[in-house]
mmCIF file of C-alpha atoms and ligand atoms in Angstrom:
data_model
loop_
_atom_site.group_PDB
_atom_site.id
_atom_site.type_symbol
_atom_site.label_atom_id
_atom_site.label_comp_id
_atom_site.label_asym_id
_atom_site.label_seq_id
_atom_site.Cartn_x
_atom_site.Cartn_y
_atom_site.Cartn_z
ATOM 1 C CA UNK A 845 0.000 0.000 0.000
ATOM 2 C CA UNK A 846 1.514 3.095 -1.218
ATOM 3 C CA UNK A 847 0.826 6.335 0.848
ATOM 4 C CA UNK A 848 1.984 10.097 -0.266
ATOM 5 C CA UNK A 849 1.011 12.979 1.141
ATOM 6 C CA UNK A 850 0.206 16.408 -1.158
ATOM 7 C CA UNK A 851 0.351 19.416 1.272
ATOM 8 C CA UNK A 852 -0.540 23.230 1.006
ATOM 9 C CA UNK A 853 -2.313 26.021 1.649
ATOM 10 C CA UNK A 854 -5.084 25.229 -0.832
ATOM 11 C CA UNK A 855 -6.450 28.727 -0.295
ATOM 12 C CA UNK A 856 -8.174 27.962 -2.519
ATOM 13 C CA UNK A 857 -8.174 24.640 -4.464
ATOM 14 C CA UNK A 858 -7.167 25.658 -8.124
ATOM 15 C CA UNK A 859 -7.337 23.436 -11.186
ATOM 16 C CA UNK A 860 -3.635 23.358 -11.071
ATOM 17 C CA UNK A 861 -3.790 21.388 -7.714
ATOM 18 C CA UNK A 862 -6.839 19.400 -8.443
ATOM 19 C CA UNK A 863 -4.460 18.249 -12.012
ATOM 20 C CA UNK A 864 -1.260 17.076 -9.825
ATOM 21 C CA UNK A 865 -3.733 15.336 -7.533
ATOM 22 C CA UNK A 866 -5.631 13.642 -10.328
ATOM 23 C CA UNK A 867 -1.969 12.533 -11.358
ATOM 24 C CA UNK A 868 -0.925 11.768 -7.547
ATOM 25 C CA UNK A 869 -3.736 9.126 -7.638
ATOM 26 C CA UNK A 870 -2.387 7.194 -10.705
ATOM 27 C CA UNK A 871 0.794 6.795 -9.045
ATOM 28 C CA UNK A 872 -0.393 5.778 -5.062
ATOM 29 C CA UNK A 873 -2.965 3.802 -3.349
ATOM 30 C CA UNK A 874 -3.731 6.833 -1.396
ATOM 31 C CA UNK A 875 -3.436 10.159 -1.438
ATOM 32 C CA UNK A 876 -3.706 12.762 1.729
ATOM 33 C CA UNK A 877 -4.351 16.064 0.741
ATOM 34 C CA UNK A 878 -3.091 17.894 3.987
ATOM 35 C CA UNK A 879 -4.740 21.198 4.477
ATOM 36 C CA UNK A 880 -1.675 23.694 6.327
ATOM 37 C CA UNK A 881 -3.795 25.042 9.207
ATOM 38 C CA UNK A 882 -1.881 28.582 8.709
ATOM 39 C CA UNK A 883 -3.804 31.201 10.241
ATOM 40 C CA UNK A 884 -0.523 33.007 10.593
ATOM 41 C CA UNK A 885 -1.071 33.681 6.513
ATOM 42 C CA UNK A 886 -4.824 35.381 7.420
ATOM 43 C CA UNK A 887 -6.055 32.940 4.726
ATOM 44 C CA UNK A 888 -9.252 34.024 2.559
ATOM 45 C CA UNK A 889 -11.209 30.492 3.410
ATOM 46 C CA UNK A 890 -10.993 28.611 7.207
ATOM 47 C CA UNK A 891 -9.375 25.180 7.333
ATOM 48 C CA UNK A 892 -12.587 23.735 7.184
ATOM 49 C CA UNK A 893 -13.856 25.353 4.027
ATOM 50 C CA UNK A 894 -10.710 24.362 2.520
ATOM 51 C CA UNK A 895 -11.338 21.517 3.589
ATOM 52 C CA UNK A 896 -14.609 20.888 2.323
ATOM 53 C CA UNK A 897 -14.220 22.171 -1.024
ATOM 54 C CA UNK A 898 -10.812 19.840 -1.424
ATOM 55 C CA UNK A 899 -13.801 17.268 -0.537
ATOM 56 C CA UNK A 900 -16.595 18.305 -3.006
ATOM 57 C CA UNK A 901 -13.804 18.206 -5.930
ATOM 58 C CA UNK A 902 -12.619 14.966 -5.068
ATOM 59 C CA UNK A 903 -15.626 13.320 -4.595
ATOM 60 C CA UNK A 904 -15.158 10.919 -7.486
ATOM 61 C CA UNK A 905 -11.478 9.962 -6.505
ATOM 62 C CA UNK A 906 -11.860 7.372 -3.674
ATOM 63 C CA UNK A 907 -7.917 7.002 -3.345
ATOM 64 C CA UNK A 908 -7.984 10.837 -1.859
ATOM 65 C CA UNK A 909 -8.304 11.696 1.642
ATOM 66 C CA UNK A 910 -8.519 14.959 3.100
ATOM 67 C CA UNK A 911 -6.896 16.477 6.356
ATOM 68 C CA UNK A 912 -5.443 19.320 8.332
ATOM 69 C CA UNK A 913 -2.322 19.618 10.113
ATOM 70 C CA UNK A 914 -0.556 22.130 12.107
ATOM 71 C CA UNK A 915 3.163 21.899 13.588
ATOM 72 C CA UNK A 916 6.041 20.197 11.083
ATOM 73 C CA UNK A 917 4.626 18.429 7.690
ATOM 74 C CA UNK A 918 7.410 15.247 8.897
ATOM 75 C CA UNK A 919 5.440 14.980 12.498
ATOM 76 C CA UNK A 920 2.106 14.541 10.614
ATOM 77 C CA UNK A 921 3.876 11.919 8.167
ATOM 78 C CA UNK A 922 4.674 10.174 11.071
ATOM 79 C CA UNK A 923 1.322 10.292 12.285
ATOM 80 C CA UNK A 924 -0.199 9.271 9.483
ATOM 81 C CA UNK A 925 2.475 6.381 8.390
ATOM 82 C CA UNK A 926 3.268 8.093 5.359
ATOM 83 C CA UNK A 927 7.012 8.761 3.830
ATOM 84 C CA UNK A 928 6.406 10.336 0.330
ATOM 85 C CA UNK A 929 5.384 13.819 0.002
ATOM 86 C CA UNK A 930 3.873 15.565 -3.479
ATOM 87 C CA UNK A 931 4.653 18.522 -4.276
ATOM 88 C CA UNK A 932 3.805 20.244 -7.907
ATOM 89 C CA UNK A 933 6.482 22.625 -9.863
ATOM 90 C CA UNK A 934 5.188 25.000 -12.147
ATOM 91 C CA UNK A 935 8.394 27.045 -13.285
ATOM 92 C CA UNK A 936 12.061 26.952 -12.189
ATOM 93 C CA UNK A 937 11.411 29.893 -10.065
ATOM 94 C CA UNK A 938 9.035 27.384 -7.707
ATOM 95 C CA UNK A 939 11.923 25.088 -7.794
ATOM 96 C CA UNK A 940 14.260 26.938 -5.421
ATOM 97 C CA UNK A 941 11.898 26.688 -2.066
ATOM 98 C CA UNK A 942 10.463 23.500 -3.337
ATOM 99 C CA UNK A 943 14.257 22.052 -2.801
ATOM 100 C CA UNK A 944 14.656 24.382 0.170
ATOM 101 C CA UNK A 945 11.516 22.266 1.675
ATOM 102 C CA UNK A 946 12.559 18.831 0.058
ATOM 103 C CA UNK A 947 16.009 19.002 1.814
ATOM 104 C CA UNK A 948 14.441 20.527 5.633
ATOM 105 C CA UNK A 949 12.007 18.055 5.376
ATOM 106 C CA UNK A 950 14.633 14.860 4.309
ATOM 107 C CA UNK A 951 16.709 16.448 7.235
ATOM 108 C CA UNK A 952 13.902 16.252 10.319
ATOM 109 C CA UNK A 953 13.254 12.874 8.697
ATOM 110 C CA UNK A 954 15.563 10.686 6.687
ATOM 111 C CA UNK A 955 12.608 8.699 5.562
ATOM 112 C CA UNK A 956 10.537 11.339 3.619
ATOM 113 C CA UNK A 957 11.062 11.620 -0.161
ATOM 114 C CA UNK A 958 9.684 14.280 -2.069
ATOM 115 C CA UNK A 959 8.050 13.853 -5.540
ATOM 116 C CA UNK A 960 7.934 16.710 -7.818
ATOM 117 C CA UNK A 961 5.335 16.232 -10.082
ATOM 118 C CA UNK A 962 4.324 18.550 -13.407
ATOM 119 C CA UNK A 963 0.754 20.292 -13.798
ATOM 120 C CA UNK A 964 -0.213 20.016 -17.370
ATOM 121 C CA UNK A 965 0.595 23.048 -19.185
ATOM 122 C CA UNK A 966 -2.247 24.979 -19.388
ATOM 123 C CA UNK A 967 -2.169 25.369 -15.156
ATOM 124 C CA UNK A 968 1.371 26.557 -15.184
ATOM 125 C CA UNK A 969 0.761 30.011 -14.607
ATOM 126 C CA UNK A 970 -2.389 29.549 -11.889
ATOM 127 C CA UNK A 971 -1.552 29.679 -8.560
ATOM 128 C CA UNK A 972 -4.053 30.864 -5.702
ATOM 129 C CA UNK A 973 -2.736 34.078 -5.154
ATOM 130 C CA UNK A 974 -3.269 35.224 -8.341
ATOM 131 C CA UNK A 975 -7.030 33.608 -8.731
ATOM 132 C CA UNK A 976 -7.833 35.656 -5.914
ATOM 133 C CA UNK A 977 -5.991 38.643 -6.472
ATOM 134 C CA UNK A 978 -7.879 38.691 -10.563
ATOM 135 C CA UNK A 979 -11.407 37.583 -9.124
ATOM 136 C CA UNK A 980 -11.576 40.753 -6.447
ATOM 137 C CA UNK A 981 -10.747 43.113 -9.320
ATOM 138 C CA UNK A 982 -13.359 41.573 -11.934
ATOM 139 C CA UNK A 983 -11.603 39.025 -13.626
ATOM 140 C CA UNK A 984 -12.706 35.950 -15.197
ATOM 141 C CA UNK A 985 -11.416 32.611 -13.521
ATOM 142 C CA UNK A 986 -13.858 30.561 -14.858
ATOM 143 C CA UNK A 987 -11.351 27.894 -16.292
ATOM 144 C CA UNK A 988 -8.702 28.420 -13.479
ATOM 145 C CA UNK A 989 -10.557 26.936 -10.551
ATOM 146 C CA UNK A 990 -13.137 23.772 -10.214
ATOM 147 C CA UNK A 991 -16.454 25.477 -10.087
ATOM 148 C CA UNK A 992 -17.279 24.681 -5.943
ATOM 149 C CA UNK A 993 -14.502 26.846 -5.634
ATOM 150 C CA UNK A 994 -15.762 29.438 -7.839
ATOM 151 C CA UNK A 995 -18.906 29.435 -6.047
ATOM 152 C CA UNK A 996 -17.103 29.860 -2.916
ATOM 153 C CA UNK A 997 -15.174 33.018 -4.531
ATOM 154 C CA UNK A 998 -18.617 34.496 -5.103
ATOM 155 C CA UNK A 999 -19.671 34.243 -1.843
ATOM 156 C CA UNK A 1000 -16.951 35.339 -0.150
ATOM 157 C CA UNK A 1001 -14.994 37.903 -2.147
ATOM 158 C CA UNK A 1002 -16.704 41.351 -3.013
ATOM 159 C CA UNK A 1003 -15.453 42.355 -6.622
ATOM 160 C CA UNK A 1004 -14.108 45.396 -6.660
ATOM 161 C CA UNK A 1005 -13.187 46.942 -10.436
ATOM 162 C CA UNK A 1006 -11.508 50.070 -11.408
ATOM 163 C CA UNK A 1007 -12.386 52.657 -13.151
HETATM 164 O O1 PNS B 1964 0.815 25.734 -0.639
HETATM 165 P P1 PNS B 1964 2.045 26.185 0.105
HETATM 166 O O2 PNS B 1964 1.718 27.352 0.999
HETATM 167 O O3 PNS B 1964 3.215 26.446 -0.814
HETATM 168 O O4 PNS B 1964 2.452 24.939 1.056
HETATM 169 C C1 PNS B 1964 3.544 25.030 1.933
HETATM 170 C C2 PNS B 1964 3.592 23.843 2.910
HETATM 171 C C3 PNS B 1964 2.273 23.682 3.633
HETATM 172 C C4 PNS B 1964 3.907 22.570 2.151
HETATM 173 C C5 PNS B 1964 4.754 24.137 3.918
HETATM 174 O O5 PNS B 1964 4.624 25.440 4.393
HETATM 175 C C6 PNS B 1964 4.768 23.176 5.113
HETATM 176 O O6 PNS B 1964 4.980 22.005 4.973
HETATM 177 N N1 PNS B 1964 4.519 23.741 6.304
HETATM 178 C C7 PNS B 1964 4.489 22.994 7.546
HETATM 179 C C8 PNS B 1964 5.620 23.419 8.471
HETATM 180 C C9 PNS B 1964 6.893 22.639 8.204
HETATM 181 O O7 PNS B 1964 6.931 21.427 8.227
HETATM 182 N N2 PNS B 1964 7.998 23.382 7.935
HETATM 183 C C10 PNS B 1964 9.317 22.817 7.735
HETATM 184 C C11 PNS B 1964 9.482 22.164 6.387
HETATM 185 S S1 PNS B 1964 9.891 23.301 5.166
#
């Protein structure tokens, strides 16, 4: 049985991290999407909104389980017997605190290896800054996010656009 563990802010769940997770799933048994419980960040949706929209858009992949942690990703590994983490590059400019993380985390724990895994091309520029940052000033984002989570924008975001 092959674990990994795909952590993040998810705040929100874009179509770029709903792609590396539909990918995760063709490579492990199971997959934990691991919600960072960073209030630290003052994130636009709680943990358990991000939670539950991680849910709603992976209803129809049973391999994927989703969770929250707070404290050091290796100490929930360990709690969760898991030794592989996922982790999706978009551009060489993610890569340099992507292998900043990789190595921290391989130091706490000699057992954790990280997998970098590809979005497909079309989600290389979306990340969820900029979804948010381009739906508050009127932007269309219709083909960026998974459309619970667009539902969830409107709710929650006033749109604000300049004139
Ligand atoms: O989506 P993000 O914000 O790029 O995800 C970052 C995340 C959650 C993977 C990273 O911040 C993390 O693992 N935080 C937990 C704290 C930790 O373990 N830090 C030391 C390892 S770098």
């Amino acid at each position: 049985m092959h674990t990994a563990v795909y952590p993040g802010s998810f705040d929100p769940l874009t179509n770029g991290h709903l792609d590396i997770i539909r990918r995760g799933t063709r490579l492990f048994d199971r997959l934990l999407v691991a919600v960072l419980e960073n209030e630290g960040k003052s994130p636009l949706f709680g943990v358990a909104e991000r939670k539950e929209l991680i849910a709603r858009c992976t209803a129809g992949m049973p391999a994927v389980e989703v969770h929250s942690f707070s404290g050091l990703l290796v100490d929930f590994m360990k709690r969760v017997d898991a030794n592989v983490v996922v982790r999706g590059i978009r551009a060489i400019s993610d890569y340099e605190y992507e292998l900043q993380m990789a190595l921290m985390n391989r130091e706490l724990s000699s057992k954790i290896e990280t997998i970098f895994m590809l979005p497909a091309v079309e989600y290389t520029y979306v990340s969820s800054r900029l979804v948010k940052e381009v739906f508050r000033l009127g932007g269309d984002v219709t083909k960026l996010v998974p459309p619970p989570v667009l539902e969830s924008l409107k709710a929650r975001l006033p749109v604000t656009v300049g004139g």
